CSV table of C-alpha atoms (C1' of nucleotides) in Angstrom, one decimal:
chain,number,residue,atom,x,y,z
E,17,UNK,CA,87.2,128.6,102.8
E,18,UNK,CA,87.5,127.2,99.4
E,19,UNK,CA,89.9,124.3,98.5
E,20,UNK,CA,93.2,125.0,99.9
E,21,UNK,CA,95.0,121.7,101.0
E,22,UNK,CA,94.1,118.0,100.0
E,23,UNK,CA,95.0,114.8,101.0
E,24,UNK,CA,97.2,114.3,97.8
E,25,UNK,CA,98.6,117.9,98.6
E,26,UNK,CA,99.9,117.0,102.1
E,27,UNK,CA,101.3,114.0,100.6
E,28,UNK,CA,103.3,115.5,98.2
E,29,UNK,CA,103.3,119.1,98.7
E,30,UNK,CA,106.4,120.8,96.4
E,31,UNK,CA,106.0,123.7,99.2
E,32,UNK,CA,108.1,121.7,101.6
E,33,UNK,CA,108.1,124.9,103.9
E,34,UNK,CA,109.1,122.4,106.6
E,35,UNK,CA,112.3,120.6,105.6
E,36,UNK,CA,111.8,117.8,108.1
E,37,UNK,CA,114.0,114.6,108.4
E,38,UNK,CA,117.1,116.3,106.7
E,39,UNK,CA,116.9,113.2,104.0
E,40,UNK,CA,120.1,111.8,102.9
E,41,UNK,CA,119.7,112.5,99.3
E,42,UNK,CA,122.1,109.4,98.5
E,43,UNK,CA,119.4,106.5,99.3
E,44,UNK,CA,118.4,104.5,96.2
E,45,UNK,CA,114.5,105.3,96.1
E,46,UNK,CA,114.0,109.3,96.1
E,47,UNK,CA,113.7,109.9,99.9
E,48,UNK,CA,112.0,113.1,101.1
E,49,UNK,CA,109.2,114.2,103.0
E,50,UNK,CA,106.7,113.9,100.2
E,51,UNK,CA,105.6,111.1,97.8
E,52,UNK,CA,106.0,111.0,94.2
E,53,UNK,CA,102.4,111.0,92.5
E,54,UNK,CA,102.9,107.1,91.5
E,55,UNK,CA,103.9,105.9,95.3
E,56,UNK,CA,100.7,108.0,96.6
E,57,UNK,CA,98.6,106.0,94.2
E,58,UNK,CA,99.7,103.0,94.9
E,59,UNK,CA,99.9,103.4,98.7
E,60,UNK,CA,96.5,104.8,98.7
E,61,UNK,CA,95.0,101.7,97.0
E,62,UNK,CA,97.2,99.3,99.3
E,63,UNK,CA,95.6,101.4,102.2
E,64,UNK,CA,91.8,100.6,100.7
E,65,UNK,CA,92.8,96.8,100.4
E,66,UNK,CA,93.9,96.9,103.8
E,67,UNK,CA,90.5,98.9,105.0
E,68,UNK,CA,88.4,95.9,102.9
E,69,UNK,CA,90.1,92.5,103.5
E,70,UNK,CA,89.6,92.2,106.5
E,71,UNK,CA,86.0,92.5,106.4
E,72,UNK,CA,85.4,90.4,104.0
E,73,UNK,CA,87.3,87.5,105.8
E,74,UNK,CA,85.5,88.1,108.9
E,75,UNK,CA,82.1,88.2,107.1
E,76,UNK,CA,82.2,84.9,105.6
E,77,UNK,CA,83.7,83.2,108.3
E,78,UNK,CA,81.5,84.4,110.8
E,79,UNK,CA,78.8,83.9,108.8
E,80,UNK,CA,79.8,80.2,107.9
E,81,UNK,CA,81.2,79.1,111.1
E,82,UNK,CA,81.0,82.0,113.8
E,83,UNK,CA,84.7,82.8,114.0
E,84,UNK,CA,86.6,85.9,113.0
E,85,UNK,CA,89.6,85.5,110.9
E,86,UNK,CA,92.0,86.0,113.9
E,87,UNK,CA,89.9,83.5,115.6
E,88,UNK,CA,90.5,81.0,112.8
E,89,UNK,CA,94.2,81.4,112.3
E,90,UNK,CA,94.5,81.1,116.3
E,91,UNK,CA,93.3,77.3,115.9
E,92,UNK,CA,94.6,76.8,112.7
E,93,UNK,CA,98.5,77.6,114.3
E,94,UNK,CA,97.2,75.5,117.0
E,95,UNK,CA,96.3,72.5,115.0
E,96,UNK,CA,99.7,72.8,113.2
E,97,UNK,CA,102.1,72.4,116.4
E,98,UNK,CA,102.9,69.3,118.1
E,99,UNK,CA,99.9,68.2,120.2
E,100,UNK,CA,97.9,70.9,119.2
E,101,UNK,CA,99.7,72.9,121.9
E,102,UNK,CA,101.5,76.2,122.1
E,103,UNK,CA,103.0,78.2,124.7
E,104,UNK,CA,101.0,81.8,125.1
E,105,UNK,CA,104.0,83.7,124.1
E,106,UNK,CA,104.6,81.3,120.8
E,107,UNK,CA,101.2,81.4,119.5
E,108,UNK,CA,101.4,85.6,119.9
E,109,UNK,CA,104.1,85.9,118.0
E,110,UNK,CA,102.7,83.3,115.4
E,111,UNK,CA,99.5,85.1,114.8
E,112,UNK,CA,101.4,88.3,114.8
E,113,UNK,CA,99.2,89.4,117.9
E,114,UNK,CA,100.0,91.2,121.3
E,115,UNK,CA,99.7,89.1,124.2
E,116,UNK,CA,96.9,90.8,125.7
E,117,UNK,CA,95.2,90.6,122.7
E,118,UNK,CA,95.6,86.8,122.6
E,119,UNK,CA,94.8,86.4,126.2
E,120,UNK,CA,91.2,87.7,125.8
E,121,UNK,CA,90.7,85.6,122.6
E,122,UNK,CA,92.1,82.2,124.1
E,123,UNK,CA,89.7,83.2,126.8
E,124,UNK,CA,86.5,83.4,124.9
E,125,UNK,CA,87.8,80.6,122.9
E,126,UNK,CA,88.2,78.3,126.1
E,127,UNK,CA,84.8,79.6,127.1
E,128,UNK,CA,83.4,77.7,124.0
E,129,UNK,CA,85.3,74.6,124.3
E,130,UNK,CA,87.6,75.4,121.3
E,131,UNK,CA,90.7,75.5,123.5
E,132,UNK,CA,92.0,74.8,126.6
E,133,UNK,CA,94.9,76.2,129.1
E,134,UNK,CA,96.9,74.7,131.1
E,135,UNK,CA,100.2,75.6,133.1
E,136,UNK,CA,103.5,75.2,131.5
E,137,UNK,CA,105.0,72.0,132.8
E,138,UNK,CA,108.9,73.2,132.0
E,139,UNK,CA,108.1,76.9,132.9
E,140,UNK,CA,105.9,77.8,135.7
E,141,UNK,CA,105.6,81.1,134.1
E,142,UNK,CA,104.0,80.0,131.2
E,143,UNK,CA,100.5,78.9,129.7
E,144,UNK,CA,100.0,76.3,127.1
E,145,UNK,CA,97.2,76.9,125.0
E,146,UNK,CA,95.9,73.2,123.6
E,147,UNK,CA,93.3,72.6,120.8
E,148,UNK,CA,90.2,70.6,121.8
E,149,UNK,CA,88.9,67.7,119.6
E,150,UNK,CA,85.7,70.7,119.2
E,151,UNK,CA,88.0,73.2,118.5
E,152,UNK,CA,89.5,70.6,115.7
E,153,UNK,CA,86.2,69.6,114.1
E,154,UNK,CA,85.3,73.6,114.1
E,155,UNK,CA,88.5,74.6,112.4
E,156,UNK,CA,88.1,71.9,109.7
E,157,UNK,CA,85.0,72.5,109.0
E,158,UNK,CA,85.6,76.0,108.5
E,159,UNK,CA,88.3,75.7,106.4
E,160,UNK,CA,86.9,74.9,102.9
E,161,UNK,CA,85.0,78.0,103.0
E,162,UNK,CA,87.5,79.9,104.1
E,163,UNK,CA,89.9,78.7,101.6
E,164,UNK,CA,87.3,79.3,98.8
E,165,UNK,CA,86.9,83.2,100.2
E,166,UNK,CA,90.9,83.7,100.1
E,167,UNK,CA,90.5,82.2,96.2
E,168,UNK,CA,88.0,84.0,94.6
E,169,UNK,CA,89.0,87.5,96.4
E,170,UNK,CA,92.4,87.2,96.4
E,171,UNK,CA,94.3,84.8,94.9
E,172,UNK,CA,92.5,84.5,91.6
E,173,UNK,CA,92.1,88.3,91.4
E,174,UNK,CA,95.9,88.0,90.8
E,175,UNK,CA,98.4,86.4,88.1
E,176,UNK,CA,100.2,83.8,88.8
E,177,UNK,CA,103.4,86.6,88.0
E,178,UNK,CA,101.6,88.7,90.4
E,179,UNK,CA,101.3,86.3,93.2
E,180,UNK,CA,105.1,86.0,93.9
E,181,UNK,CA,105.7,89.2,93.5
E,182,UNK,CA,103.2,90.0,95.9
E,183,UNK,CA,104.6,87.7,97.8
E,184,UNK,CA,108.1,89.5,97.5
E,185,UNK,CA,106.4,93.0,98.4
E,186,UNK,CA,104.9,91.5,101.4
E,187,UNK,CA,108.3,89.4,102.7
E,188,UNK,CA,110.1,93.3,102.1
E,189,UNK,CA,106.8,95.0,103.7
E,190,UNK,CA,107.5,92.5,106.7
E,191,UNK,CA,111.4,93.3,107.2
E,192,UNK,CA,110.7,96.7,107.8
E,193,UNK,CA,107.3,96.2,109.4
E,194,UNK,CA,108.8,93.5,112.2
E,195,UNK,CA,112.3,94.1,112.4
E,196,UNK,CA,112.8,91.5,114.9
E,197,UNK,CA,112.0,88.9,112.8
E,198,UNK,CA,109.1,87.3,115.3
E,199,UNK,CA,106.7,86.6,112.8
E,200,UNK,CA,105.3,82.7,112.0
E,201,UNK,CA,105.8,83.5,108.3
E,202,UNK,CA,109.4,83.1,108.0
E,203,UNK,CA,110.5,86.0,105.7
E,204,UNK,CA,113.2,83.9,104.4
D,22,UNK,CA,96.5,63.9,120.2
D,23,UNK,CA,99.8,64.2,117.3
D,24,UNK,CA,99.9,66.9,114.7
D,25,UNK,CA,97.0,66.0,112.7
D,26,UNK,CA,96.1,68.7,110.0
D,27,UNK,CA,97.8,72.2,110.2
D,28,UNK,CA,96.7,75.6,108.6
D,29,UNK,CA,98.7,74.8,105.8
D,30,UNK,CA,97.5,71.7,105.4
D,31,UNK,CA,94.0,73.1,106.0
D,32,UNK,CA,94.8,75.3,102.7
D,33,UNK,CA,96.2,72.9,100.4
D,34,UNK,CA,95.2,69.4,101.3
D,35,UNK,CA,95.4,67.1,98.4
D,36,UNK,CA,92.7,64.9,100.2
D,37,UNK,CA,89.7,66.7,98.9
D,38,UNK,CA,87.0,64.5,100.5
D,39,UNK,CA,84.8,67.3,99.5
D,40,UNK,CA,85.2,68.5,96.3
D,41,UNK,CA,83.3,72.1,96.5
D,42,UNK,CA,83.4,74.7,93.8
D,43,UNK,CA,83.3,72.0,91.0
D,44,UNK,CA,85.7,74.7,89.7
D,45,UNK,CA,86.2,74.6,86.0
D,46,UNK,CA,89.6,73.6,85.1
D,47,UNK,CA,89.8,76.1,82.1
D,48,UNK,CA,90.4,79.2,84.4
D,49,UNK,CA,93.6,81.3,83.8
D,50,UNK,CA,95.1,80.7,87.1
D,51,UNK,CA,94.8,77.1,88.7
D,52,UNK,CA,91.5,77.1,90.5
D,53,UNK,CA,90.2,74.4,93.2
D,54,UNK,CA,89.6,74.5,96.8
D,55,UNK,CA,92.7,74.5,98.4
D,56,UNK,CA,95.9,76.7,97.6
D,57,UNK,CA,99.2,75.7,96.0
D,58,UNK,CA,102.5,76.1,98.5
D,59,UNK,CA,103.2,79.0,96.8
D,60,UNK,CA,100.4,80.8,97.0
D,61,UNK,CA,99.9,80.2,100.3
D,62,UNK,CA,103.3,82.0,101.3
D,63,UNK,CA,102.1,84.7,99.6
D,64,UNK,CA,98.8,84.9,101.4
D,65,UNK,CA,100.3,84.5,104.9
D,66,UNK,CA,102.6,87.4,104.2
D,67,UNK,CA,99.5,89.2,103.4
D,68,UNK,CA,97.8,88.7,106.4
D,69,UNK,CA,100.5,89.4,108.4
D,70,UNK,CA,100.9,93.1,106.4
D,71,UNK,CA,97.3,93.8,107.0
D,72,UNK,CA,97.6,92.8,110.8
D,73,UNK,CA,100.8,94.8,111.4
D,74,UNK,CA,100.2,97.9,109.6
D,75,UNK,CA,97.0,99.3,110.9
D,76,UNK,CA,99.2,99.4,114.2
D,77,UNK,CA,101.9,101.1,112.9
D,78,UNK,CA,100.0,103.8,111.6
D,79,UNK,CA,97.7,104.1,114.3
D,80,UNK,CA,100.4,104.2,117.2
D,81,UNK,CA,102.5,107.3,115.3
D,82,UNK,CA,99.3,109.3,114.2
D,83,UNK,CA,97.8,108.9,117.8
D,84,UNK,CA,101.2,109.7,119.6
D,85,UNK,CA,102.1,112.9,117.5
D,86,UNK,CA,98.3,114.1,117.0
D,87,UNK,CA,96.0,112.4,118.7
D,88,UNK,CA,94.3,110.9,115.5
D,89,UNK,CA,93.5,107.3,114.2
D,90,UNK,CA,94.5,107.0,110.8
D,91,UNK,CA,90.7,106.7,109.8
D,92,UNK,CA,90.2,109.9,111.3
D,93,UNK,CA,93.2,111.4,109.7
D,94,UNK,CA,92.1,110.0,106.3
D,95,UNK,CA,88.5,111.5,107.2
D,96,UNK,CA,89.9,115.1,107.4
D,97,UNK,CA,92.4,114.6,104.4
D,98,UNK,CA,89.3,114.0,102.4
D,99,UNK,CA,87.6,116.7,103.6
D,100,UNK,CA,90.3,119.0,102.8
D,101,UNK,CA,90.2,117.8,99.3
D,102,UNK,CA,86.6,118.5,98.8
D,103,UNK,CA,85.2,122.1,97.4
D,104,UNK,CA,84.3,124.1,100.5
D,105,UNK,CA,85.8,121.5,102.5
D,106,UNK,CA,82.3,119.8,102.4
D,107,UNK,CA,80.9,116.4,101.9
D,108,UNK,CA,77.6,114.4,102.3
D,109,UNK,CA,78.3,111.6,104.7
D,110,UNK,CA,77.7,109.5,102.1
D,111,UNK,CA,80.0,110.5,100.1
D,112,UNK,CA,82.8,110.5,102.6
D,113,UNK,CA,81.9,107.1,103.1
D,114,UNK,CA,82.5,105.7,100.0
D,115,UNK,CA,86.0,107.9,99.9
D,116,UNK,CA,87.1,106.0,103.2
D,117,UNK,CA,85.5,102.9,102.5
D,118,UNK,CA,83.7,103.0,105.7
D,119,UNK,CA,80.6,102.1,106.2
D,120,UNK,CA,77.9,104.9,107.3
D,121,UNK,CA,77.2,103.9,110.6
D,122,UNK,CA,81.0,103.7,111.5
D,123,UNK,CA,81.5,107.1,109.6
D,124,UNK,CA,78.7,108.8,111.7
D,125,UNK,CA,80.5,107.2,115.3
D,126,UNK,CA,83.7,109.0,114.0
D,127,UNK,CA,82.6,112.3,112.8
D,128,UNK,CA,80.2,112.6,115.9
D,129,UNK,CA,83.5,112.2,118.0
D,130,UNK,CA,85.4,114.5,115.6
D,131,UNK,CA,82.3,116.7,115.8
D,132,UNK,CA,82.8,116.6,119.9
D,133,UNK,CA,86.5,118.0,119.1
D,134,UNK,CA,85.7,120.6,117.0
D,135,UNK,CA,87.4,119.0,113.7
D,136,UNK,CA,84.6,118.9,111.7
D,137,UNK,CA,81.0,120.3,111.7
D,138,UNK,CA,77.7,118.4,110.5
D,139,UNK,CA,74.7,120.7,108.7
D,140,UNK,CA,71.6,119.7,106.7
D,141,UNK,CA,72.2,119.5,102.9
D,142,UNK,CA,70.4,122.7,101.5
D,143,UNK,CA,69.8,120.7,98.4
D,144,UNK,CA,68.6,117.3,99.9
D,145,UNK,CA,66.3,117.3,103.7
D,146,UNK,CA,67.8,113.4,104.0
D,147,UNK,CA,71.3,114.1,103.7
D,148,UNK,CA,74.3,115.6,106.4
D,149,UNK,CA,76.9,117.5,104.9
D,150,UNK,CA,80.4,117.5,106.8
D,151,UNK,CA,82.8,120.3,106.7
D,152,UNK,CA,86.0,120.3,107.8
D,153,UNK,CA,86.8,123.6,110.6
D,154,UNK,CA,89.9,125.8,110.7
D,155,UNK,CA,91.1,123.9,113.5
D,156,UNK,CA,90.4,120.7,111.9
D,157,UNK,CA,92.8,121.9,109.2
D,158,UNK,CA,95.6,122.6,111.5
D,159,UNK,CA,95.3,119.8,113.0
D,160,UNK,CA,95.2,118.1,109.5
D,161,UNK,CA,98.3,120.2,108.6
D,162,UNK,CA,100.2,119.7,111.7
D,163,UNK,CA,100.1,115.8,111.5
D,164,UNK,CA,100.6,115.4,107.7
D,165,UNK,CA,104.6,115.5,108.0
D,166,UNK,CA,104.9,113.0,110.6
D,167,UNK,CA,102.5,110.6,108.9
D,168,UNK,CA,103.7,110.7,105.1
D,169,UNK,CA,107.4,110.0,106.9
D,170,UNK,CA,105.7,106.9,109.0
D,171,UNK,CA,104.7,105.8,105.5
D,172,UNK,CA,107.9,106.3,103.5
D,173,UNK,CA,110.0,104.6,106.3
D,174,UNK,CA,107.8,101.5,106.9
D,175,UNK,CA,106.3,101.0,103.0
D,176,UNK,CA,107.7,103.1,100.2
D,177,UNK,CA,111.1,103.0,101.3
D,178,UNK,CA,111.0,99.3,101.6
D,179,UNK,CA,110.2,98.5,98.0
D,180,UNK,CA,111.9,99.2,95.1
D,181,UNK,CA,109.9,101.4,92.3
D,182,UNK,CA,109.4,98.6,90.2
D,183,UNK,CA,107.6,96.9,93.4
D,184,UNK,CA,106.1,100.1,94.0
D,185,UNK,CA,104.3,99.6,90.7
D,186,UNK,CA,104.0,96.3,90.8
D,187,UNK,CA,102.0,97.0,94.3
D,188,UNK,CA,99.8,99.6,92.7
D,189,UNK,CA,98.7,97.1,89.8
D,190,UNK,CA,98.2,94.3,92.3
D,191,UNK,CA,96.1,96.4,94.9
D,192,UNK,CA,94.2,97.6,91.6
D,193,UNK,CA,93.4,94.3,90.9
D,194,UNK,CA,92.4,93.1,94.2
D,195,UNK,CA,90.4,96.3,94.4
D,196,UNK,CA,88.2,95.3,91.5
D,197,UNK,CA,87.3,92.2,93.6
D,198,UNK,CA,86.9,93.7,96.8
D,199,UNK,CA,85.0,96.5,95.5
D,200,UNK,CA,83.2,95.6,92.1
D,201,UNK,CA,81.1,98.3,92.5
D,202,UNK,CA,83.6,100.6,92.2
D,203,UNK,CA,82.5,102.8,95.1
D,204,UNK,CA,86.0,103.4,96.2
D,205,UNK,CA,87.7,106.9,96.3
D,206,UNK,CA,91.0,105.2,95.2
D,207,UNK,CA,89.8,105.1,91.1
D,208,UNK,CA,90.8,101.8,89.7
D,209,UNK,CA,91.5,103.2,86.1
U,14,DA,C1',47.4,114.3,96.9
U,15,DG,C1',48.3,109.8,98.9
U,16,DT,C1',50.6,105.4,99.9
U,17,DG,C1',54.7,102.4,99.9
U,18,DA,C1',59.7,102.1,98.7
U,19,DT,C1',63.9,103.8,99.0
U,20,DT,C1',67.3,106.8,100.6
U,21,DA,C1',70.3,109.1,104.2
U,22,DC,C1',71.6,109.0,108.2
U,23,DT,C1',71.5,108.7,113.8
U,24,DT,C1',71.5,105.4,117.8
U,25,DG,C1',72.0,102.0,121.3
U,26,DA,C1',73.5,97.4,122.4
U,27,DT,C1',77.2,94.5,121.9
U,28,DG,C1',82.0,92.6,121.0
U,29,DT,C1',86.7,93.0,120.5
U,30,DG,C1',90.8,95.6,120.5
U,31,DT,C1',94.5,98.4,122.8
U,32,DC,C1',96.6,100.2,127.2
U,33,DA,C1',98.1,100.6,131.7
U,34,DA,C1',98.3,97.9,135.8
U,35,DG,C1',99.2,93.8,138.3
U,36,DT,C1',100.2,89.2,139.9
U,37,DA,C1',103.5,85.4,139.6
U,38,DA,C1',107.4,82.7,138.5
U,39,DT,C1',112.5,82.9,137.2
U,40,DC,C1',117.0,84.4,136.1
U,41,DG,C1',121.5,87.1,137.3
U,42,DG,C1',124.2,88.5,140.0
U,43,DT,C1',126.4,89.1,144.8
Q,3,DA,C1',120.3,82.7,149.5
Q,4,DC,C1',118.8,86.6,148.6
Q,5,DC,C1',117.3,90.5,145.9
Q,6,DG,C1',116.2,93.2,141.8
Q,7,DA,C1',115.2,92.7,137.1
Q,8,DT,C1',112.9,90.3,133.6
Q,9,DT,C1',109.6,87.7,131.4
Q,10,DA,C1',104.7,85.4,130.9
Q,11,DC,C1',100.5,86.3,131.3
Q,12,DT,C1',95.9,88.2,133.0
Q,13,DT,C1',92.9,91.6,134.3
Q,14,DG,C1',90.0,96.3,133.9
Q,15,DA,C1',88.9,100.2,132.1
Q,16,DC,C1',88.1,102.9,128.0
Q,17,DA,C1',87.8,103.3,122.5
Q,18,DC,C1',86.1,102.3,118.5
Q,19,DA,C1',83.6,98.6,115.0
Q,20,DT,C1',79.4,96.6,114.0
Q,21,DC,C1',74.7,95.1,113.7
Q,22,DA,C1',70.1,96.0,114.1
Q,23,DA,C1',66.7,99.1,114.6
Q,24,DG,C1',64.8,103.6,114.0
Q,25,DT,C1',63.7,108.3,112.3
Q,26,DA,C1',62.9,111.3,108.6
Q,27,DA,C1',62.9,113.0,104.0
Q,28,DT,C1',62.3,112.3,99.2
Q,29,DC,C1',60.6,109.4,95.0
Q,30,DA,C1',57.7,106.5,92.2
Q,31,DC,C1',53.3,105.4,91.4
Q,32,DT,C1',48.6,106.0,90.6
DNA sequence: AGTGATTACTTGATGTGTCAAGTAATCGGT
DNA sequence: ACCGATTACTTGACACATCAAGTAATCACT
C-alpha cells in the first residue's frame, strides 16, 4: 500500500526485469527501455507544453474571433493558396489533419459561410475548398490578435538562439513523427 | 480573387496598418505585431509537432493498453504519490488539467476499477483518488511500451545537446504558459 | 452563532475528434 | 471494354473536452 512505483521510476527504473527492444548498444544517444533523468525532465516539460499551448491558442481565438486554432489554420492555408482554393487532401496535409477531421471542420466552416466546396474539375473524385470573402475578412480580423498571443506566450519567452534551436528540434521531431514528409512545414 | 494574403503574410505582413501593442522597442528580442521569417518557421514547426505528438502517444497506448495518454499520466501521478492517493485538485495540477476534465476521467477510470474515490478525512469538501491494485497492474504493464514510443519518436530523434536545449526551452515556455507555476514539472 | 464568500468538486449539455463503414470516381491491367 | 484495386471523400456513431451551472463544505467576519 505504500509508495512502490512512480512515473519517474516507471520511466527510468533500473530494474529492467523485462529487457525489451533488444536495443542495439551502438546507436548515438544511449538507447534502452528507460529514460535518463535529464531526458525524463525534458519529456515531462514537453508534455506540459503540449498540454497547455492548444488551450491558450484556442481560448484567445475563440474569445476574440469565434474560431478554433485549427479553423484559423485552415482558413490561413486556403488564403495562401492560388485562387484561395485547395483540394481537401492537400489541405489535410498542410494542416496535419486526417481527412475525416478536415471534412467535418470544412463542413462547419461552410455552414458558417467562411468556405465553399465544389467538385474538382480535373478529378471527379476530388473536392475543392475555397475561402469566401467573408472567410477572408474573418481571417484578417483574427490575425493580429492571434499573432500577439503567439508572440507573448511563445516567441517572446525565448531568446533568438532558443528560437532557432527550437526550429531545428521541431524539424528533427517532424522527421520522426511524419516519416512520409507530407507536412506543410517543409523540413528542408 | 488572386492570391492576396497568406498565413505567412498574415503573420509577418510589413503593412502594419494597425500598429497595435504599442510595442516597447527596447525589449531583448524584437517585439512587434508580426513574426520574423525565422520565428514563423519555428512556430509552424512547433504547431505541427503539437498537432502530431498526442496522436502518436494515444494511438500506441490505446492499442496496447486501452489507455489514453492522459489516463496513463493520471495513473502514473497517483502511483508516485504516498498511499497512491491524491486530492482531485492536486492531481489536476500535476496533470495540467482542469478539475472538470479530471473529474470526468477519474469517474471513467473508477468505472473500470483502476481508481477509487473517497471523501478526504481532513477536509469535507475534498475528494481523494487512489490507485487500485488493478490500476497499478495496468500501469506497470503499459509503461515499457509507452517509454519505447517516447524514445523512438522523440528522445532518439534528438542529440543529447538538443534534449537539454529542449528542456530549457520548454521550461521557459512553461513560465509564460503557467505563470502561477502550479505545474507538476517544477521549472526549477 | 450566523451570514457571505470561497473552495472543491460534480453534473449535464454541447461541440469537436476519431474510428469504421460507405460511396463514388479513377487507375491498371487484361 | 471490363473488373478489381486504389484514391478521395463523406457520413454516423461514439468518446472525450469544455463550458456553465449546481451542490456542499469550510472559512472569515461580526
